[in-house]
PDB file of C-alpha atoms in Angstrom:
ATOM      1  CA  MET W   1    -149.585-191.047 -26.834  1.00  0.00           C
ATOM      2  CA  PHE W   2    -150.937-193.352 -24.175  1.00  0.00           C
ATOM      3  CA  PHE W   3    -152.510-192.169 -20.930  1.00  0.00           C
ATOM      4  CA  ILE W   4    -153.522-194.154 -17.849  1.00  0.00           C
ATOM      5  CA  ILE W   5    -156.928-192.696 -16.963  1.00  0.00           C
ATOM      6  CA  LYS W   6    -159.771-193.350 -14.542  1.00  0.00           C
ATOM      7  CA  LYS W   7    -163.327-192.053 -14.801  1.00  0.00           C
ATOM      8  CA  HIS W   8    -164.090-189.328 -12.258  1.00  0.00           C
ATOM      9  CA  ASP W   9    -166.672-190.155  -9.567  1.00  0.00           C
ATOM     10  CA  THR W  10    -168.805-187.090 -10.378  1.00  0.00           C
ATOM     11  CA  CYS W  11    -169.155-188.022 -14.062  1.00  0.00           C
ATOM     12  CA  ASP W  12    -172.381-190.004 -14.511  1.00  0.00           C
ATOM     13  CA  ALA W  13    -172.616-189.839 -18.312  1.00  0.00           C
ATOM     14  CA  PRO W  14    -171.053-192.685 -20.311  1.00  0.00           C
ATOM     15  CA  ILE W  15    -167.785-191.880 -22.075  1.00  0.00           C
ATOM     16  CA  LYS W  16    -167.648-193.628 -25.452  1.00  0.00           C
ATOM     17  CA  ALA W  17    -164.519-194.408 -27.419  1.00  0.00           C
ATOM     18  CA  LYS W  18    -163.874-191.932 -30.261  1.00  0.00           C
ATOM     19  CA  GLU W  19    -165.947-189.274 -28.482  1.00  0.00           C
ATOM     20  CA  GLU W  20    -164.623-185.712 -28.639  1.00  0.00           C
ATOM     21  CA  LEU W  21    -162.996-184.731 -25.316  1.00  0.00           C
ATOM     22  CA  VAL W  22    -160.815-181.833 -24.138  1.00  0.00           C
ATOM     23  CA  PHE W  23    -157.396-182.950 -22.829  1.00  0.00           C
ATOM     24  CA  HIS W  24    -155.281-180.860 -20.415  1.00  0.00           C
ATOM     25  CA  VAL W  25    -151.779-182.402 -20.420  1.00  0.00           C
ATOM     26  CA  GLY W  26    -149.259-180.426 -18.409  1.00  0.00           C
ATOM     27  CA  PHE W  27    -149.449-176.917 -19.882  1.00  0.00           C
ATOM     28  CA  ARG W  28    -151.079-178.038 -23.180  1.00  0.00           C
ATOM     29  CA  GLN W  29    -154.778-178.118 -23.993  1.00  0.00           C
ATOM     30  CA  PHE W  30    -156.262-179.789 -27.073  1.00  0.00           C
ATOM     31  CA  VAL W  31    -159.311-181.652 -28.363  1.00  0.00           C
ATOM     32  CA  ALA W  32    -158.953-185.348 -29.206  1.00  0.00           C
ATOM     33  CA  ARG W  33    -160.990-188.502 -29.828  1.00  0.00           C
ATOM     34  CA  PRO W  34    -159.366-191.256 -27.721  1.00  0.00           C
ATOM     35  CA  ILE W  35    -159.815-194.995 -27.966  1.00  0.00           C
ATOM     36  CA  PHE W  36    -159.705-196.985 -24.734  1.00  0.00           C
ATOM     37  CA  SER W  37    -157.928-200.288 -24.173  1.00  0.00           C
ATOM     38  CA  THR W  38    -156.914-202.674 -21.418  1.00  0.00           C
ATOM     39  CA  ASP W  39    -153.466-202.524 -19.869  1.00  0.00           C
ATOM     40  CA  ASP W  40    -152.192-206.114 -19.865  1.00  0.00           C
ATOM     41  CA  LEU W  41    -148.676-206.374 -18.492  1.00  0.00           C
ATOM     42  CA  ASN W  42    -148.299-209.992 -19.662  1.00  0.00           C
ATOM     43  CA  SER W  43    -149.072-209.328 -23.326  1.00  0.00           C
ATOM     44  CA  ASP W  44    -147.952-207.005 -26.098  1.00  0.00           C
ATOM     45  CA  LYS W  45    -151.477-206.905 -27.594  1.00  0.00           C
ATOM     46  CA  HIS W  46    -154.290-205.026 -25.857  1.00  0.00           C
ATOM     47  CA  LYS W  47    -158.080-205.341 -26.280  1.00  0.00           C
ATOM     48  CA  MET W  48    -160.030-202.240 -27.285  1.00  0.00           C
ATOM     49  CA  GLU W  49    -162.901-201.179 -25.001  1.00  0.00           C
ATOM     50  CA  ARG W  50    -165.967-199.369 -26.311  1.00  0.00           C
ATOM     51  CA  PHE W  51    -166.544-197.335 -23.112  1.00  0.00           C
ATOM     52  CA  LEU W  52    -164.490-195.958 -20.229  1.00  0.00           C
ATOM     53  CA  HIS W  53    -165.704-198.012 -17.269  1.00  0.00           C
ATOM     54  CA  ALA W  54    -166.173-196.446 -13.830  1.00  0.00           C
ATOM     55  CA  GLY W  55    -163.845-197.482 -11.026  1.00  0.00           C
ATOM     56  CA  CYS W  56    -161.088-199.073 -13.120  1.00  0.00           C
ATOM     57  CA  PHE W  57    -158.060-197.741 -14.967  1.00  0.00           C
ATOM     58  CA  SER W  58    -157.844-197.879 -18.765  1.00  0.00           C
ATOM     59  CA  VAL W  59    -155.370-196.707 -21.376  1.00  0.00           C
ATOM     60  CA  ALA W  60    -156.494-193.830 -23.625  1.00  0.00           C
ATOM     61  CA  SER W  61    -154.706-193.634 -26.996  1.00  0.00           C
ATOM     62  CA  ILE W  62    -154.585-190.434 -29.041  1.00  0.00           C
ATOM     63  CA  TYR W  63    -152.474-188.669 -31.653  1.00  0.00           C
ATOM     64  CA  ALA W  64    -150.952-185.549 -30.093  1.00  0.00           C
ATOM     65  CA  LEU W  65    -147.732-183.595 -29.655  1.00  0.00           C
ATOM     66  CA  ILE W  66    -145.081-185.644 -27.869  1.00  0.00           C
ATOM     67  CA  SER W  67    -144.589-185.076 -24.143  1.00  0.00           C
ATOM     68  CA  PHE W  68    -142.469-186.866 -21.583  1.00  0.00           C
ATOM     69  CA  PRO W  69    -144.033-188.976 -18.809  1.00  0.00           C
ATOM     70  CA  PRO W  70    -145.343-188.539 -16.133  1.00  0.00           C
ATOM     71  CA  HIS W  71    -147.406-185.466 -17.102  1.00  0.00           C
ATOM     72  CA  PRO W  72    -150.678-185.033 -15.187  1.00  0.00           C
ATOM     73  CA  LEU W  73    -153.887-185.259 -17.209  1.00  0.00           C
ATOM     74  CA  ILE W  74    -157.390-183.863 -16.780  1.00  0.00           C
ATOM     75  CA  VAL W  75    -160.066-184.736 -19.345  1.00  0.00           C
ATOM     76  CA  LEU W  76    -163.145-182.529 -19.755  1.00  0.00           C
ATOM     77  CA  LYS W  77    -166.398-183.458 -21.460  1.00  0.00           C
ATOM     78  CA  SER W  78    -168.799-180.820 -22.768  1.00  0.00           C
ATOM     79  CA  THR W  79    -172.463-181.795 -22.909  1.00  0.00           C
ATOM     80  CA  GLY W  80    -174.619-179.609 -25.112  1.00  0.00           C
ATOM     81  CA  GLY W  81    -174.271-175.892 -24.349  1.00  0.00           C
ATOM     82  CA  ALA W  82    -173.252-176.392 -20.706  1.00  0.00           C
ATOM     83  CA  ALA W  83    -169.796-175.706 -19.334  1.00  0.00           C
ATOM     84  CA  PRO W  84    -167.327-178.598 -19.640  1.00  0.00           C
ATOM     85  CA  ALA W  85    -167.180-180.925 -16.630  1.00  0.00           C
ATOM     86  CA  VAL W  86    -164.359-183.158 -15.413  1.00  0.00           C
ATOM     87  CA  ALA W  87    -164.790-186.585 -17.015  1.00  0.00           C
ATOM     88  CA  SER W  88    -161.583-188.368 -16.024  1.00  0.00           C
ATOM     89  CA  PHE W  89    -158.062-187.878 -14.704  1.00  0.00           C
ATOM     90  CA  GLY W  90    -154.738-189.647 -14.950  1.00  0.00           C
ATOM     91  CA  SER W  91    -151.209-189.300 -16.263  1.00  0.00           C
ATOM     92  CA  LEU W  92    -149.120-189.831 -19.373  1.00  0.00           C
ATOM     93  CA  ARG W  93    -147.970-193.467 -19.559  1.00  0.00           C
ATOM     94  CA  SER W  94    -145.769-193.628 -22.639  1.00  0.00           C
ATOM     95  CA  VAL W  95    -145.224-192.659 -26.240  1.00  0.00           C
ATOM     96  CA  ASP W  96    -144.848-196.091 -27.847  1.00  0.00           C
ATOM     97  CA  PRO W  97    -145.563-196.608 -31.574  1.00  0.00           C
ATOM     98  CA  ASP W  98    -145.268-200.401 -31.177  1.00  0.00           C
ATOM     99  CA  ARG W  99    -148.304-200.771 -28.873  1.00  0.00           C
ATOM    100  CA  ILE W 100    -150.957-202.891 -30.629  1.00  0.00           C
ATOM    101  CA  ILE W 101    -154.662-202.375 -29.894  1.00  0.00           C
ATOM    102  CA  LEU W 102    -157.014-205.047 -31.234  1.00  0.00           C
ATOM    103  CA  LYS W 103    -160.716-204.595 -31.872  1.00  0.00           C
ATOM    104  CA  LYS W 104    -162.879-207.679 -31.402  1.00  0.00           C
ATOM    105  CA  THR W 105    -165.218-208.523 -34.265  1.00  0.00           C
ATOM    106  CA  VAL W 106    -168.337-210.651 -33.929  1.00  0.00           C
ATOM    107  CA  LEU W 107    -168.909-213.108 -36.750  1.00  0.00           C
ATOM    108  CA  THR W 108    -172.439-213.555 -38.076  1.00  0.00           C
ATOM    109  CA  GLY W 109    -173.615-215.263 -41.227  1.00  0.00           C
ATOM    110  CA  PRO W 110    -171.335-216.962 -43.741  1.00  0.00           C
ATOM    111  CA  VAL W 111    -167.723-216.089 -42.989  1.00  0.00           C
ATOM    112  CA  GLU W 112    -165.116-215.684 -45.722  1.00  0.00           C
ATOM    113  CA  VAL W 113    -162.000-217.859 -45.297  1.00  0.00           C
ATOM    114  CA  TYR W 114    -158.859-218.015 -47.417  1.00  0.00           C
ATOM    115  CA  THR W 115    -155.753-220.145 -47.809  1.00  0.00           C
ATOM    116  CA  LYS W 116    -152.098-219.195 -48.070  1.00  0.00           C
ATOM    117  CA  CYS W 117    -152.063-220.553 -51.647  1.00  0.00           C
ATOM    118  CA  GLY W 118    -154.772-218.076 -52.719  1.00  0.00           C
ATOM    119  CA  HIS W 119    -158.044-220.063 -52.587  1.00  0.00           C
ATOM    120  CA  HIS W 120    -161.181-218.440 -51.159  1.00  0.00           C
ATOM    121  CA  GLY W 121    -164.147-220.128 -49.564  1.00  0.00           C
ATOM    122  CA  ARG W 122    -166.983-220.019 -47.048  1.00  0.00           C
ATOM    123  CA  ILE W 123    -167.926-221.973 -43.953  1.00  0.00           C
ATOM    124  CA  LYS W 124    -170.741-224.439 -44.710  1.00  0.00           C
ATOM    125  CA  GLU W 125    -171.588-225.826 -41.263  1.00  0.00           C
ATOM    126  CA  PRO W 126    -169.964-226.477 -37.885  1.00  0.00           C
ATOM    127  CA  VAL W 127    -168.815-229.958 -36.903  1.00  0.00           C
ATOM    128  CA  GLY W 128    -168.813-230.523 -33.127  1.00  0.00           C
ATOM    129  CA  THR W 129    -168.038-227.946 -30.476  1.00  0.00           C
ATOM    130  CA  HIS W 130    -164.252-227.587 -30.720  1.00  0.00           C
ATOM    131  CA  GLY W 131    -163.927-225.287 -33.745  1.00  0.00           C
ATOM    132  CA  ALA W 132    -164.098-227.899 -36.515  1.00  0.00           C
ATOM    133  CA  MET W 133    -166.200-226.964 -39.563  1.00  0.00           C
ATOM    134  CA  LYS W 134    -166.894-227.837 -43.186  1.00  0.00           C
ATOM    135  CA  TYR W 135    -165.751-225.443 -45.915  1.00  0.00           C
ATOM    136  CA  THR W 136    -166.568-224.877 -49.580  1.00  0.00           C
ATOM    137  CA  PHE W 137    -163.633-223.540 -51.637  1.00  0.00           C
ATOM    138  CA  ASN W 138    -163.258-222.285 -55.211  1.00  0.00           C
ATOM    139  CA  GLY W 139    -160.587-224.902 -55.987  1.00  0.00           C
ATOM    140  CA  ILE W 140    -158.892-228.053 -54.771  1.00  0.00           C
ATOM    141  CA  LEU W 141    -156.802-227.668 -51.609  1.00  0.00           C
ATOM    142  CA  GLN W 142    -153.298-229.060 -51.447  1.00  0.00           C
ATOM    143  CA  GLN W 143    -151.895-231.038 -48.521  1.00  0.00           C
ATOM    144  CA  HIS W 144    -149.534-228.275 -47.350  1.00  0.00           C
ATOM    145  CA  ASP W 145    -152.139-225.474 -47.636  1.00  0.00           C
ATOM    146  CA  THR W 146    -153.258-223.565 -44.510  1.00  0.00           C
ATOM    147  CA  VAL W 147    -156.811-222.225 -44.009  1.00  0.00           C
ATOM    148  CA  CYS W 148    -156.948-218.705 -42.507  1.00  0.00           C
ATOM    149  CA  MET W 149    -159.727-216.534 -41.066  1.00  0.00           C
ATOM    150  CA  SER W 150    -159.304-212.953 -39.826  1.00  0.00           C
ATOM    151  CA  LEU W 151    -160.954-212.418 -36.444  1.00  0.00           C
ATOM    152  CA  TYR W 152    -159.306-209.281 -35.047  1.00  0.00           C
ATOM    153  CA  LYS W 153    -158.299-206.057 -36.665  1.00  0.00           C
ATOM    154  CA  ARG W 154    -155.952-203.387 -35.464  1.00  0.00           C
ATOM    155  CA  ALA W 155    -157.575-200.206 -34.128  1.00  0.00           C
ATOM    156  CA  TYR W 156    -156.112-196.706 -34.431  1.00  0.00           C
ATOM    157  CA  PRO W 157    -157.242-193.443 -32.811  1.00  0.00           C
ATOM    158  CA  ARG W 158    -158.784-190.847 -35.094  1.00  0.00           C
ATOM    159  CA  THR W 159    -156.617-187.918 -36.059  1.00  0.00           C
ATOM    160  CA  GLN W 160    -157.940-184.536 -34.987  1.00  0.00           C
ATOM    161  CA  VAL W 161    -157.973-181.877 -37.706  1.00  0.00           C
ATOM    162  CA  PRO W 162    -157.268-178.432 -36.190  1.00  0.00           C
ATOM    163  CA  ASN W 163    -159.928-175.773 -36.778  1.00  0.00           C
ATOM    164  CA  SER W 164    -158.699-173.011 -39.057  1.00  0.00           C
TER     165      SER W 164
END
């Protein structure tokens, strides 16, 4: 399920992605670990955010029982032994299994590359400033072969196991 949420003005503590929060959706209450993402209307792919930023709306993604929009939402955060405080508010946006959330990865060190014909290799050194580089492969490349490098991976919310 996807919720449009905004951080409450009284909440000063940072809200991290995959942090355990208490969700009040309509008449339901449950604990979940949401991941946050941007809400781009022009794209079908959305960038994952590591924190819920103050003053702007984000999309929180969780696994939960299906509800119909627009249910109101209140999110509580418990800190230590204190009573839970309001962390954010919003509403149910949609229940869409086709929404893609991408997590950005930062490349450091030698990066593994591969080709569509099955060869593997590494980047030796950059050439210029426009993305050209020299590679070392485990075999001879053919003219029609394509070099590939994975830069983004798909992110999923964690499933919450009910306490028994």
